């Protein structure tokens, strides 16, 4: 049995860092493991301009622990009002690596998102022209659609047509959760990729109701069936370079999740590579971890692969029941339980 795993330092291609005190609480977890991360722009108010992204990037860099070499890769939040000119400026900035499509109402802080994809056609056109990747939260928002079917419906109704209409647009289908999404990405034209979270590899929807309702397992897209989870694991076992690591670590204060109407988001940055190591090992594919975590995403974003390494040790450790967060606490994934791998 492997006792120690030395691997190229990974990157997180989908991360929520928040801002202010919250940012300072969570950033050290990511910076200890990952060299870079794609920073989600769903702040309040959202990061819709290059100027706002630059200011947010400065705040992230200022919040880094002394000596940390972490690089935030910024994104723009698309709205009905985003202009093609802002896309040009984003491309020219050198520090913005994509623009995120949140269908309005689909998830946390998405109310300023896009109400109809037709409203951003000119923006998608310009993104294709300047080769700025589109990151997609892929769920329809129609309350009449079953919450477990919203990803599959989004593929048929929105994503597949958009990928065809914009044949040169590079697209990341974020946090894929279903067999349908795996099959879509596998079969799609070149330039279509996906991120995969640790919770969707480790848990199925039973985890939402194990012994009672479990708000800390609630994220969007919601956990799916065991067959869906197996489809995700199988495509990663195949070493398909279109699928890479994106934790979607999304911190919320404890009382906002343990509530009558709890927020969506799982916090995983405290074990952002360790949880994947566990999932990959359980599926007999530990040898696939390095490319998934440290190669395929960099290749897709046309950034150099990291040159340094991290070491994971097979040594179980107990995750604290809660962690400090802004003016309260947050409950991390696996709180009060063991994780099989530890970062050296
Ligand atoms: C994210 C958040 O809290 O910002 N929540 C989540 O459940 N994943 C938003 C998102 O990525 O959907
Ligand atoms: Zn997210």
PDB file of N, CA, C and O in Angstrom, residues 210-263:
ATOM      1  N   UNK A 210     -28.913  11.372   6.012  1.00  0.00           N
ATOM      2  CA  UNK A 210     -28.415  10.254   6.822  1.00  0.00           C
ATOM      3  C   UNK A 210     -28.724  10.501   8.292  1.00  0.00           C
ATOM      4  O   UNK A 210     -28.059  11.289   8.959  1.00  0.00           O
ATOM      5  N   UNK A 211     -29.756   9.840   8.798  1.00  0.00           N
ATOM      6  CA  UNK A 211     -30.133   9.965  10.206  1.00  0.00           C
ATOM      7  C   UNK A 211     -30.862  11.255  10.530  1.00  0.00           C
ATOM      8  O   UNK A 211     -31.171  11.518  11.699  1.00  0.00           O
ATOM      9  N   UNK A 212     -31.151  12.065   9.543  1.00  0.00           N
ATOM     10  CA  UNK A 212     -31.768  13.383   9.761  1.00  0.00           C
ATOM     11  C   UNK A 212     -31.235  14.322   8.704  1.00  0.00           C
ATOM     12  O   UNK A 212     -30.327  13.944   7.954  1.00  0.00           O
ATOM     13  N   UNK A 213     -31.764  15.533   8.606  1.00  0.00           N
ATOM     14  CA  UNK A 213     -31.340  16.403   7.506  1.00  0.00           C
ATOM     15  C   UNK A 213     -29.955  16.984   7.792  1.00  0.00           C
ATOM     16  O   UNK A 213     -29.672  17.414   8.897  1.00  0.00           O
ATOM     17  N   UNK A 214     -29.093  16.954   6.788  1.00  0.00           N
ATOM     18  CA  UNK A 214     -27.671  17.298   6.948  1.00  0.00           C
ATOM     19  C   UNK A 214     -27.330  18.544   6.142  1.00  0.00           C
ATOM     20  O   UNK A 214     -26.880  18.436   4.997  1.00  0.00           O
ATOM     21  N   UNK A 215     -27.518  19.710   6.734  1.00  0.00           N
ATOM     22  CA  UNK A 215     -27.337  20.946   5.952  1.00  0.00           C
ATOM     23  C   UNK A 215     -25.919  21.143   5.439  1.00  0.00           C
ATOM     24  O   UNK A 215     -25.726  21.820   4.434  1.00  0.00           O
ATOM     25  N   UNK A 216     -24.930  20.526   6.100  1.00  0.00           N
ATOM     26  CA  UNK A 216     -23.546  20.742   5.648  1.00  0.00           C
ATOM     27  C   UNK A 216     -23.197  19.888   4.431  1.00  0.00           C
ATOM     28  O   UNK A 216     -22.110  20.023   3.875  1.00  0.00           O
ATOM     29  N   UNK A 217     -24.119  19.032   4.031  1.00  0.00           N
ATOM     30  CA  UNK A 217     -23.942  18.305   2.769  1.00  0.00           C
ATOM     31  C   UNK A 217     -24.746  18.935   1.644  1.00  0.00           C
ATOM     32  O   UNK A 217     -24.801  18.393   0.536  1.00  0.00           O
ATOM     33  N   UNK A 218     -25.380  20.049   1.925  1.00  0.00           N
ATOM     34  CA  UNK A 218     -26.214  20.695   0.908  1.00  0.00           C
ATOM     35  C   UNK A 218     -25.394  21.708   0.123  1.00  0.00           C
ATOM     36  O   UNK A 218     -24.861  22.671   0.677  1.00  0.00           O
ATOM     37  N   UNK A 219     -25.281  21.464  -1.161  1.00  0.00           N
ATOM     38  CA  UNK A 219     -24.635  22.411  -2.071  1.00  0.00           C
ATOM     39  C   UNK A 219     -25.426  22.384  -3.361  1.00  0.00           C
ATOM     40  O   UNK A 219     -26.327  21.567  -3.547  1.00  0.00           O
ATOM     41  N   UNK A 220     -25.078  23.294  -4.265  1.00  0.00           N
ATOM     42  CA  UNK A 220     -25.677  23.289  -5.600  1.00  0.00           C
ATOM     43  C   UNK A 220     -24.579  23.197  -6.642  1.00  0.00           C
ATOM     44  O   UNK A 220     -23.565  23.877  -6.498  1.00  0.00           O
ATOM     45  N   UNK A 221     -24.730  22.382  -7.658  1.00  0.00           N
ATOM     46  CA  UNK A 221     -25.823  21.422  -7.818  1.00  0.00           C
ATOM     47  C   UNK A 221     -25.846  20.412  -6.671  1.00  0.00           C
ATOM     48  O   UNK A 221     -24.793  20.013  -6.182  1.00  0.00           O
ATOM     49  N   UNK A 222     -27.065  20.014  -6.297  1.00  0.00           N
ATOM     50  CA  UNK A 222     -27.266  19.123  -5.161  1.00  0.00           C
ATOM     51  C   UNK A 222     -26.615  17.756  -5.438  1.00  0.00           C
ATOM     52  O   UNK A 222     -26.388  17.391  -6.594  1.00  0.00           O
ATOM     53  N   UNK A 223     -26.268  17.032  -4.380  1.00  0.00           N
ATOM     54  CA  UNK A 223     -25.735  15.676  -4.537  1.00  0.00           C
ATOM     55  C   UNK A 223     -26.735  14.829  -5.331  1.00  0.00           C
ATOM     56  O   UNK A 223     -27.938  14.999  -5.205  1.00  0.00           O
ATOM     57  N   UNK A 224     -26.198  13.899  -6.123  1.00  0.00           N
ATOM     58  CA  UNK A 224     -27.060  13.107  -6.993  1.00  0.00           C
ATOM     59  C   UNK A 224     -27.049  11.629  -6.578  1.00  0.00           C
ATOM     60  O   UNK A 224     -26.685  11.298  -5.451  1.00  0.00           O
ATOM     61  N   UNK A 225     -27.436  10.745  -7.501  1.00  0.00           N
ATOM     62  CA  UNK A 225     -27.588   9.317  -7.163  1.00  0.00           C
ATOM     63  C   UNK A 225     -26.231   8.614  -7.142  1.00  0.00           C
ATOM     64  O   UNK A 225     -25.221   9.133  -7.637  1.00  0.00           O
ATOM     65  N   UNK A 226     -26.237   7.389  -6.612  1.00  0.00           N
ATOM     66  CA  UNK A 226     -25.010   6.591  -6.616  1.00  0.00           C
ATOM     67  C   UNK A 226     -24.559   6.296  -8.054  1.00  0.00           C
ATOM     68  O   UNK A 226     -23.354   6.301  -8.334  1.00  0.00           O
ATOM     69  N   UNK A 227     -25.479   6.087  -8.960  1.00  0.00           N
ATOM     70  CA  UNK A 227     -25.095   5.833 -10.359  1.00  0.00           C
ATOM     71  C   UNK A 227     -24.399   7.056 -10.956  1.00  0.00           C
ATOM     72  O   UNK A 227     -23.430   6.921 -11.726  1.00  0.00           O
ATOM     73  N   UNK A 228     -24.864   8.229 -10.606  1.00  0.00           N
ATOM     74  CA  UNK A 228     -24.208   9.451 -11.081  1.00  0.00           C
ATOM     75  C   UNK A 228     -22.793   9.560 -10.509  1.00  0.00           C
ATOM     76  O   UNK A 228     -21.843   9.906 -11.210  1.00  0.00           O
ATOM     77  N   UNK A 229     -22.678   9.282  -9.210  1.00  0.00           N
ATOM     78  CA  UNK A 229     -21.353   9.344  -8.575  1.00  0.00           C
ATOM     79  C   UNK A 229     -20.391   8.362  -9.261  1.00  0.00           C
ATOM     80  O   UNK A 229     -19.235   8.701  -9.547  1.00  0.00           O
ATOM     81  N   UNK A 230     -20.873   7.170  -9.547  1.00  0.00           N
ATOM     82  CA  UNK A 230     -20.020   6.179 -10.205  1.00  0.00           C
ATOM     83  C   UNK A 230     -19.609   6.662 -11.598  1.00  0.00           C
ATOM     84  O   UNK A 230     -18.484   6.409 -12.041  1.00  0.00           O
ATOM     85  N   UNK A 231     -20.495   7.343 -12.294  1.00  0.00           N
ATOM     86  CA  UNK A 231     -20.153   7.853 -13.635  1.00  0.00           C
ATOM     87  C   UNK A 231     -19.022   8.874 -13.546  1.00  0.00           C
ATOM     88  O   UNK A 231     -18.116   8.900 -14.396  1.00  0.00           O
ATOM     89  N   UNK A 232     -19.060   9.714 -12.510  1.00  0.00           N
ATOM     90  CA  UNK A 232     -17.968  10.686 -12.315  1.00  0.00           C
ATOM     91  C   UNK A 232     -16.661   9.951 -12.046  1.00  0.00           C
ATOM     92  O   UNK A 232     -15.617  10.257 -12.644  1.00  0.00           O
ATOM     93  N   UNK A 233     -16.699   8.983 -11.133  1.00  0.00           N
ATOM     94  CA  UNK A 233     -15.480   8.249 -10.793  1.00  0.00           C
ATOM     95  C   UNK A 233     -14.936   7.511 -12.024  1.00  0.00           C
ATOM     96  O   UNK A 233     -13.727   7.508 -12.273  1.00  0.00           O
ATOM     97  N   UNK A 234     -15.833   6.915 -12.793  1.00  0.00           N
ATOM     98  CA  UNK A 234     -15.381   6.137 -13.955  1.00  0.00           C
ATOM     99  C   UNK A 234     -14.695   7.022 -14.993  1.00  0.00           C
ATOM    100  O   UNK A 234     -13.691   6.619 -15.587  1.00  0.00           O
ATOM    101  N   UNK A 235     -15.218   8.199 -15.214  1.00  0.00           N
ATOM    102  CA  UNK A 235     -14.578   9.032 -16.241  1.00  0.00           C
ATOM    103  C   UNK A 235     -13.223   9.530 -15.744  1.00  0.00           C
ATOM    104  O   UNK A 235     -12.277   9.673 -16.525  1.00  0.00           O
ATOM    105  N   UNK A 236     -13.090   9.746 -14.440  1.00  0.00           N
ATOM    106  CA  UNK A 236     -11.776  10.144 -13.910  1.00  0.00           C
ATOM    107  C   UNK A 236     -10.808   8.963 -13.963  1.00  0.00           C
ATOM    108  O   UNK A 236      -9.606   9.147 -14.209  1.00  0.00           O
ATOM    109  N   UNK A 237     -11.314   7.770 -13.761  1.00  0.00           N
ATOM    110  CA  UNK A 237     -10.467   6.573 -13.850  1.00  0.00           C
ATOM    111  C   UNK A 237      -9.919   6.390 -15.258  1.00  0.00           C
ATOM    112  O   UNK A 237      -8.838   5.836 -15.450  1.00  0.00           O
ATOM    113  N   UNK A 238     -10.659   6.886 -16.243  1.00  0.00           N
ATOM    114  CA  UNK A 238     -10.205   6.748 -17.634  1.00  0.00           C
ATOM    115  C   UNK A 238      -9.098   7.743 -17.960  1.00  0.00           C
ATOM    116  O   UNK A 238      -8.501   7.678 -19.028  1.00  0.00           O
ATOM    117  N   UNK A 239      -8.845   8.711 -17.071  1.00  0.00           N
ATOM    118  CA  UNK A 239      -7.794   9.695 -17.321  1.00  0.00           C
ATOM    119  C   UNK A 239      -8.164  10.709 -18.387  1.00  0.00           C
ATOM    120  O   UNK A 239      -7.290  11.295 -19.026  1.00  0.00           O
ATOM    121  N   UNK A 240      -9.458  10.949 -18.550  1.00  0.00           N
ATOM    122  CA  UNK A 240      -9.912  11.893 -19.575  1.00  0.00           C
ATOM    123  C   UNK A 240      -9.477  13.323 -19.202  1.00  0.00           C
ATOM    124  O   UNK A 240      -9.856  13.841 -18.157  1.00  0.00           O
ATOM    125  N   UNK A 241      -8.674  13.975 -20.066  1.00  0.00           N
ATOM    126  CA  UNK A 241      -8.119  15.297 -19.718  1.00  0.00           C
ATOM    127  C   UNK A 241      -9.140  16.423 -19.689  1.00  0.00           C
ATOM    128  O   UNK A 241      -8.807  17.542 -19.286  1.00  0.00           O
ATOM    129  N   UNK A 242     -10.368  16.162 -20.095  1.00  0.00           N
ATOM    130  CA  UNK A 242     -11.394  17.200 -20.032  1.00  0.00           C
ATOM    131  C   UNK A 242     -11.931  17.425 -18.626  1.00  0.00           C
ATOM    132  O   UNK A 242     -12.700  18.355 -18.395  1.00  0.00           O
ATOM    133  N   UNK A 243     -11.595  16.535 -17.706  1.00  0.00           N
ATOM    134  CA  UNK A 243     -12.154  16.618 -16.352  1.00  0.00           C
ATOM    135  C   UNK A 243     -11.036  16.947 -15.380  1.00  0.00           C
ATOM    136  O   UNK A 243     -10.051  16.213 -15.282  1.00  0.00           O
ATOM    137  N   UNK A 244     -11.188  18.061 -14.649  1.00  0.00           N
ATOM    138  CA  UNK A 244     -10.139  18.431 -13.704  1.00  0.00           C
ATOM    139  C   UNK A 244     -10.717  18.958 -12.394  1.00  0.00           C
ATOM    140  O   UNK A 244     -11.928  19.152 -12.255  1.00  0.00           O
ATOM    141  N   UNK A 245      -9.801  19.192 -11.454  1.00  0.00           N
ATOM    142  CA  UNK A 245     -10.170  19.502 -10.064  1.00  0.00           C
ATOM    143  C   UNK A 245     -10.738  20.912  -9.911  1.00  0.00           C
ATOM    144  O   UNK A 245     -10.126  21.881 -10.349  1.00  0.00           O
ATOM    145  N   UNK A 246     -11.881  20.996  -9.243  1.00  0.00           N
ATOM    146  CA  UNK A 246     -12.443  22.284  -8.839  1.00  0.00           C
ATOM    147  C   UNK A 246     -13.243  22.023  -7.578  1.00  0.00           C
ATOM    148  O   UNK A 246     -14.298  21.396  -7.627  1.00  0.00           O
ATOM    149  N   UNK A 247     -12.715  22.456  -6.434  1.00  0.00           N
ATOM    150  CA  UNK A 247     -13.350  22.036  -5.174  1.00  0.00           C
ATOM    151  C   UNK A 247     -14.752  22.611  -4.996  1.00  0.00           C
ATOM    152  O   UNK A 247     -15.586  22.006  -4.348  1.00  0.00           O
ATOM    153  N   UNK A 248     -14.990  23.833  -5.551  1.00  0.00           N
ATOM    154  CA  UNK A 248     -16.227  24.551  -5.238  1.00  0.00           C
ATOM    155  C   UNK A 248     -16.357  24.768  -3.730  1.00  0.00           C
ATOM    156  O   UNK A 248     -17.466  24.866  -3.208  1.00  0.00           O
ATOM    157  N   UNK A 249     -15.220  24.812  -3.037  1.00  0.00           N
ATOM    158  CA  UNK A 249     -15.278  25.094  -1.600  1.00  0.00           C
ATOM    159  C   UNK A 249     -16.006  26.417  -1.401  1.00  0.00           C
ATOM    160  O   UNK A 249     -15.610  27.440  -1.965  1.00  0.00           O
ATOM    161  N   UNK A 250     -17.090  26.385  -0.616  1.00  0.00           N
ATOM    162  CA  UNK A 250     -18.012  27.530  -0.533  1.00  0.00           C
ATOM    163  C   UNK A 250     -18.408  27.748   0.924  1.00  0.00           C
ATOM    164  O   UNK A 250     -19.396  27.185   1.393  1.00  0.00           O
ATOM    165  N   UNK A 251     -17.608  28.551   1.644  1.00  0.00           N
ATOM    166  CA  UNK A 251     -17.858  28.707   3.080  1.00  0.00           C
ATOM    167  C   UNK A 251     -19.103  29.540   3.387  1.00  0.00           C
ATOM    168  O   UNK A 251     -19.361  30.555   2.732  1.00  0.00           O
ATOM    169  N   UNK A 252     -19.835  29.076   4.372  1.00  0.00           N
ATOM    170  CA  UNK A 252     -20.969  29.825   4.914  1.00  0.00           C
ATOM    171  C   UNK A 252     -20.897  29.732   6.429  1.00  0.00           C
ATOM    172  O   UNK A 252     -20.547  28.681   6.968  1.00  0.00           O
ATOM    173  N   UNK A 253     -21.295  30.808   7.098  1.00  0.00           N
ATOM    174  CA  UNK A 253     -21.320  30.752   8.553  1.00  0.00           C
ATOM    175  C   UNK A 253     -22.318  29.694   9.014  1.00  0.00           C
ATOM    176  O   UNK A 253     -23.369  29.497   8.400  1.00  0.00           O
ATOM    177  N   UNK A 254     -21.937  29.029  10.081  1.00  0.00           N
ATOM    178  CA  UNK A 254     -22.699  27.876  10.555  1.00  0.00           C
ATOM    179  C   UNK A 254     -24.201  28.162  10.674  1.00  0.00           C
ATOM    180  O   UNK A 254     -25.030  27.374  10.205  1.00  0.00           O
ATOM    181  N   UNK A 255     -24.543  29.291  11.285  1.00  0.00           N
ATOM    182  CA  UNK A 255     -25.972  29.539  11.545  1.00  0.00           C
ATOM    183  C   UNK A 255     -26.752  29.800  10.262  1.00  0.00           C
ATOM    184  O   UNK A 255     -27.972  29.665  10.244  1.00  0.00           O
ATOM    185  N   UNK A 256     -26.052  30.166   9.152  1.00  0.00           N
ATOM    186  CA  UNK A 256     -26.777  30.385   7.899  1.00  0.00           C
ATOM    187  C   UNK A 256     -27.051  29.067   7.172  1.00  0.00           C
ATOM    188  O   UNK A 256     -27.874  29.023   6.270  1.00  0.00           O
ATOM    189  N   UNK A 257     -26.364  28.004   7.572  1.00  0.00           N
ATOM    190  CA  UNK A 257     -26.650  26.677   6.999  1.00  0.00           C
ATOM    191  C   UNK A 257     -27.567  25.856   7.908  1.00  0.00           C
ATOM    192  O   UNK A 257     -28.407  25.102   7.419  1.00  0.00           O
ATOM    193  N   UNK A 258     -27.384  26.031   9.213  1.00  0.00           N
ATOM    194  CA  UNK A 258     -28.231  25.306  10.170  1.00  0.00           C
ATOM    195  C   UNK A 258     -29.442  26.176  10.457  1.00  0.00           C
ATOM    196  O   UNK A 258     -29.584  26.753  11.525  1.00  0.00           O
ATOM    197  N   UNK A 259     -30.306  26.299   9.446  1.00  0.00           N
ATOM    198  CA  UNK A 259     -31.407  27.259   9.510  1.00  0.00           C
ATOM    199  C   UNK A 259     -32.613  26.687   8.774  1.00  0.00           C
ATOM    200  O   UNK A 259     -32.491  25.716   8.026  1.00  0.00           O
ATOM    201  N   UNK A 260     -33.773  27.320   8.978  1.00  0.00           N
ATOM    202  CA  UNK A 260     -34.999  26.856   8.317  1.00  0.00           C
ATOM    203  C   UNK A 260     -34.851  26.920   6.796  1.00  0.00           C
ATOM    204  O   UNK A 260     -35.442  26.115   6.072  1.00  0.00           O
ATOM    205  N   UNK A 261     -34.070  27.893   6.309  1.00  0.00           N
ATOM    206  CA  UNK A 261     -33.789  27.983   4.873  1.00  0.00           C
ATOM    207  C   UNK A 261     -32.278  28.133   4.737  1.00  0.00           C
ATOM    208  O   UNK A 261     -31.756  29.239   4.695  1.00  0.00           O
ATOM    209  N   UNK A 262     -31.581  27.007   4.741  1.00  0.00           N
ATOM    210  CA  UNK A 262     -30.124  27.009   4.832  1.00  0.00           C
ATOM    211  C   UNK A 262     -29.457  27.285   3.493  1.00  0.00           C
ATOM    212  O   UNK A 262     -29.958  26.903   2.440  1.00  0.00           O
ATOM    213  N   UNK A 263     -28.294  27.935   3.543  1.00  0.00           N
ATOM    214  CA  UNK A 263     -27.533  28.267   2.333  1.00  0.00           C
ATOM    215  C   UNK A 263     -26.919  27.024   1.690  1.00  0.00           C
ATOM    216  O   UNK A 263     -26.568  26.066   2.379  1.00  0.00           O
TER     217      UNK A 263
END
